[in-house]
PDB file of C-alpha atoms in Angstrom:
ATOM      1  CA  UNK D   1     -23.853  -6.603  13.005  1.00  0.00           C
ATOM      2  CA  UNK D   2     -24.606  -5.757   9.566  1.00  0.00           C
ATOM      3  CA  UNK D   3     -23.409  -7.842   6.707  1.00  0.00           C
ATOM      4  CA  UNK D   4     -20.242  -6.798   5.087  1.00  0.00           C
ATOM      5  CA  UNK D   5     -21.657  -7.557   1.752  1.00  0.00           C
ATOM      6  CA  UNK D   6     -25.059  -7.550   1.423  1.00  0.00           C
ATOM      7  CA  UNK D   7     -26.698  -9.345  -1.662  1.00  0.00           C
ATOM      8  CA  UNK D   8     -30.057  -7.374  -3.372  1.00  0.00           C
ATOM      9  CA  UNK D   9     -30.698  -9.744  -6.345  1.00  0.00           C
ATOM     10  CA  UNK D  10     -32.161 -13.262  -6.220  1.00  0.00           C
ATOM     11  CA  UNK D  11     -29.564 -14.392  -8.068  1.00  0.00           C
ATOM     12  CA  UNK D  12     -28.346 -17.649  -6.177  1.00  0.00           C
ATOM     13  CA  UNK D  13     -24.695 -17.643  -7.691  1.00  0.00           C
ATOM     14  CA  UNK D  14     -24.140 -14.309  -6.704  1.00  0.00           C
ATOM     15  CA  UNK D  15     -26.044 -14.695  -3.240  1.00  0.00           C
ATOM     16  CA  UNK D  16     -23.575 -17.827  -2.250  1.00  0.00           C
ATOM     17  CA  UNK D  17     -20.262 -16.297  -2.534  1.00  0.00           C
ATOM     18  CA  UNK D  18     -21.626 -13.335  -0.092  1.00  0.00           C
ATOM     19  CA  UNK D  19     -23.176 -15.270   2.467  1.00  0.00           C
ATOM     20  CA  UNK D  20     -20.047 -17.687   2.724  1.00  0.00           C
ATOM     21  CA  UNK D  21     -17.884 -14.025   2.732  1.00  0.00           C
ATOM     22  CA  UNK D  22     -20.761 -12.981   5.758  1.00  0.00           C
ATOM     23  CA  UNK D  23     -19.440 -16.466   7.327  1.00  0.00           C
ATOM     24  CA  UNK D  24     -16.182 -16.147   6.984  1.00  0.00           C
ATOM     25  CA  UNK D  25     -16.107 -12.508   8.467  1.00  0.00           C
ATOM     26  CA  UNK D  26     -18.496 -13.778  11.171  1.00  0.00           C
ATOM     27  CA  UNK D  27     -15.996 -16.623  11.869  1.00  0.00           C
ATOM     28  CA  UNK D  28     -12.986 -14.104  11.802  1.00  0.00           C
ATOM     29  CA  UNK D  29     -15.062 -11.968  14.446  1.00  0.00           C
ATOM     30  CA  UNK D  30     -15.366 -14.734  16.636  1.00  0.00           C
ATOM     31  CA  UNK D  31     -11.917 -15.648  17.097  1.00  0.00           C
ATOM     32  CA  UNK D  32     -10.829 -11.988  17.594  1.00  0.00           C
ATOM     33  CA  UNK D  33     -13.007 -11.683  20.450  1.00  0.00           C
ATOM     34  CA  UNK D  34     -12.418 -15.435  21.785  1.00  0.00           C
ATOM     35  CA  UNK D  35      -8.605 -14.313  21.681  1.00  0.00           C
ATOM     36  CA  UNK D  36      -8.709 -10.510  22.510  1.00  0.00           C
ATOM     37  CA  UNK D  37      -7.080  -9.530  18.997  1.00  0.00           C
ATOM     38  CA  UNK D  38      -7.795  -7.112  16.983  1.00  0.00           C
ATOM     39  CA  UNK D  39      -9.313  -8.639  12.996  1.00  0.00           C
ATOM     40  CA  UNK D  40      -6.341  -7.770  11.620  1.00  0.00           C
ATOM     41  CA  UNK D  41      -3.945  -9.141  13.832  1.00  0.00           C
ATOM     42  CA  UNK D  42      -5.891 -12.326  13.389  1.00  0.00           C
ATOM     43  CA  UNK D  43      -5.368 -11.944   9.484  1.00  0.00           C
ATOM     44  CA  UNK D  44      -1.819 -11.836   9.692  1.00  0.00           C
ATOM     45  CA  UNK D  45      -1.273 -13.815  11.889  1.00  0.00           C
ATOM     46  CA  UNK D  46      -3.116 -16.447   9.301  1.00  0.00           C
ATOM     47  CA  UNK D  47      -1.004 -15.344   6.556  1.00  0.00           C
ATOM     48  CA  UNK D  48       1.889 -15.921   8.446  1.00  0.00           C
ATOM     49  CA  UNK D  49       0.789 -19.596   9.492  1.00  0.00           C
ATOM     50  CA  UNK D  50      -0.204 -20.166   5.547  1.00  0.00           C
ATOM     51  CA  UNK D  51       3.228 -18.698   3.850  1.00  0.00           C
ATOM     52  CA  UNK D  52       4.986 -21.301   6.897  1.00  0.00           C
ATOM     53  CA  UNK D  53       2.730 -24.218   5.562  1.00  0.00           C
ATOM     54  CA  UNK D  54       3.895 -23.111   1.989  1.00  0.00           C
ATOM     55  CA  UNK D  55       7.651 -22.692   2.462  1.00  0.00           C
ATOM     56  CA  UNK D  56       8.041 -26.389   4.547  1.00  0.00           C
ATOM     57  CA  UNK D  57       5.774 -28.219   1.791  1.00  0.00           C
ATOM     58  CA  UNK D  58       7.466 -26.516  -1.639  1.00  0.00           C
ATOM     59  CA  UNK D  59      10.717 -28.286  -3.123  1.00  0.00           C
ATOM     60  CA  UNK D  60      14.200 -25.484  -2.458  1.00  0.00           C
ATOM     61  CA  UNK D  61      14.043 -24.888  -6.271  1.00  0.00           C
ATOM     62  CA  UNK D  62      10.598 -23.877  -6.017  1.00  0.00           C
ATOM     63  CA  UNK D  63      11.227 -21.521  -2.675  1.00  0.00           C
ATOM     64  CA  UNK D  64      14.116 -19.833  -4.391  1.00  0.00           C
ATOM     65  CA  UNK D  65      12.344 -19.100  -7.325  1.00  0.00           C
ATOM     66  CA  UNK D  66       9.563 -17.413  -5.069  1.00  0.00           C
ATOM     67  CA  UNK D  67      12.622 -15.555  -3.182  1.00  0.00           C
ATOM     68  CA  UNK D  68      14.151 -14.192  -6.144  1.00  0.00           C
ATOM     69  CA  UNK D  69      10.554 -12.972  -7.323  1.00  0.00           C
ATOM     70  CA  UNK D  70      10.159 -10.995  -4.247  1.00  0.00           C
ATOM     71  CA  UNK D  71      13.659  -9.271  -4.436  1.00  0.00           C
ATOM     72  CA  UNK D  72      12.665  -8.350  -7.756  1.00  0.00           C
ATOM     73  CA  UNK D  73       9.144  -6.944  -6.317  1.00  0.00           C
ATOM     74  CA  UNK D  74      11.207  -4.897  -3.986  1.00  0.00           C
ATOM     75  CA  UNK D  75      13.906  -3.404  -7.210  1.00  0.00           C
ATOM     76  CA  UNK D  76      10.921  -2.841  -9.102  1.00  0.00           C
ATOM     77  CA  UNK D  77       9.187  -0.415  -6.197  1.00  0.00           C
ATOM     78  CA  UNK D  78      12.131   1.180  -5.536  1.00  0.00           C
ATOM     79  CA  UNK D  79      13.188   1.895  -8.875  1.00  0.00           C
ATOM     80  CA  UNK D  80       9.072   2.791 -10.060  1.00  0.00           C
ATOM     81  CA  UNK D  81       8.843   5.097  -7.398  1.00  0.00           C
ATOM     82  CA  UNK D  82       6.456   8.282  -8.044  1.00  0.00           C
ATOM     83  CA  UNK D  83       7.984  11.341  -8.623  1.00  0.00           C
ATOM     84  CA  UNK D  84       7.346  14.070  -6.151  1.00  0.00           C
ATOM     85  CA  UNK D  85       3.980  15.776  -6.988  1.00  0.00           C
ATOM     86  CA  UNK D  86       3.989  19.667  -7.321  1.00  0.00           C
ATOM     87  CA  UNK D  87       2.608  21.393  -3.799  1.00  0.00           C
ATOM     88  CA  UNK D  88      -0.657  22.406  -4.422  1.00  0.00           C
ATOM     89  CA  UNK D  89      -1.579  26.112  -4.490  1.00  0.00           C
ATOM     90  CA  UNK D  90      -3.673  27.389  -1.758  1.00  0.00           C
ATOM     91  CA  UNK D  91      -5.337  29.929  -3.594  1.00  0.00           C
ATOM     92  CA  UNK D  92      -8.134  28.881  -5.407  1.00  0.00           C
ATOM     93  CA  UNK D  93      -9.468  30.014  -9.139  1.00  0.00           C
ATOM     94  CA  UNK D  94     -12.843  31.643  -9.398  1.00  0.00           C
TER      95      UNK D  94
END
């Protein structure tokens, strides 16, 4: 399999980074075929593992806070909504 990210300079602080992304995706492969998963369904499932980690280790002050950010997130995307876009015409100009 190709790399994801492939690295044309010789540049060895640059060239790092993308070979540990190449491990990392190689890694993330691996376990999607060990487990019959799709990538992404790996991925999330990692998120979810990670934000479960985060919520039992974080004070309730600290959890609340990040609760009341995400409401806000949501208002915000509801209220910043785009406006519906004029149909195109079909005809073109010449």
């Amino acid at each position: 399999m190709a790399p994801v990210l492939e690295d044309h300079s010789n540049n060895p602080i640059r060239g790092v980074p993308l070979r540990l992304r190449e491990q990392h995706w190689q890694r993330l492969e691996a376990i999607a075929r060990t487990v019959n998963r799709s990538r992404n369904d790996i991925i999330e499932q990692m998120l979810t593992w990670a934000e479960e980690q985060w919520h039992r280790e974080q004070p309730q002050e600290k959890r609340d806070s990040y609760q009341q950010h995400l409401e806000d997130v949501k208002k915000e995307a509801v209220h910043a909504a785009p406006a519906p876009s004029r149909p195109r015409s079909s005809k073109r100009k010449s």
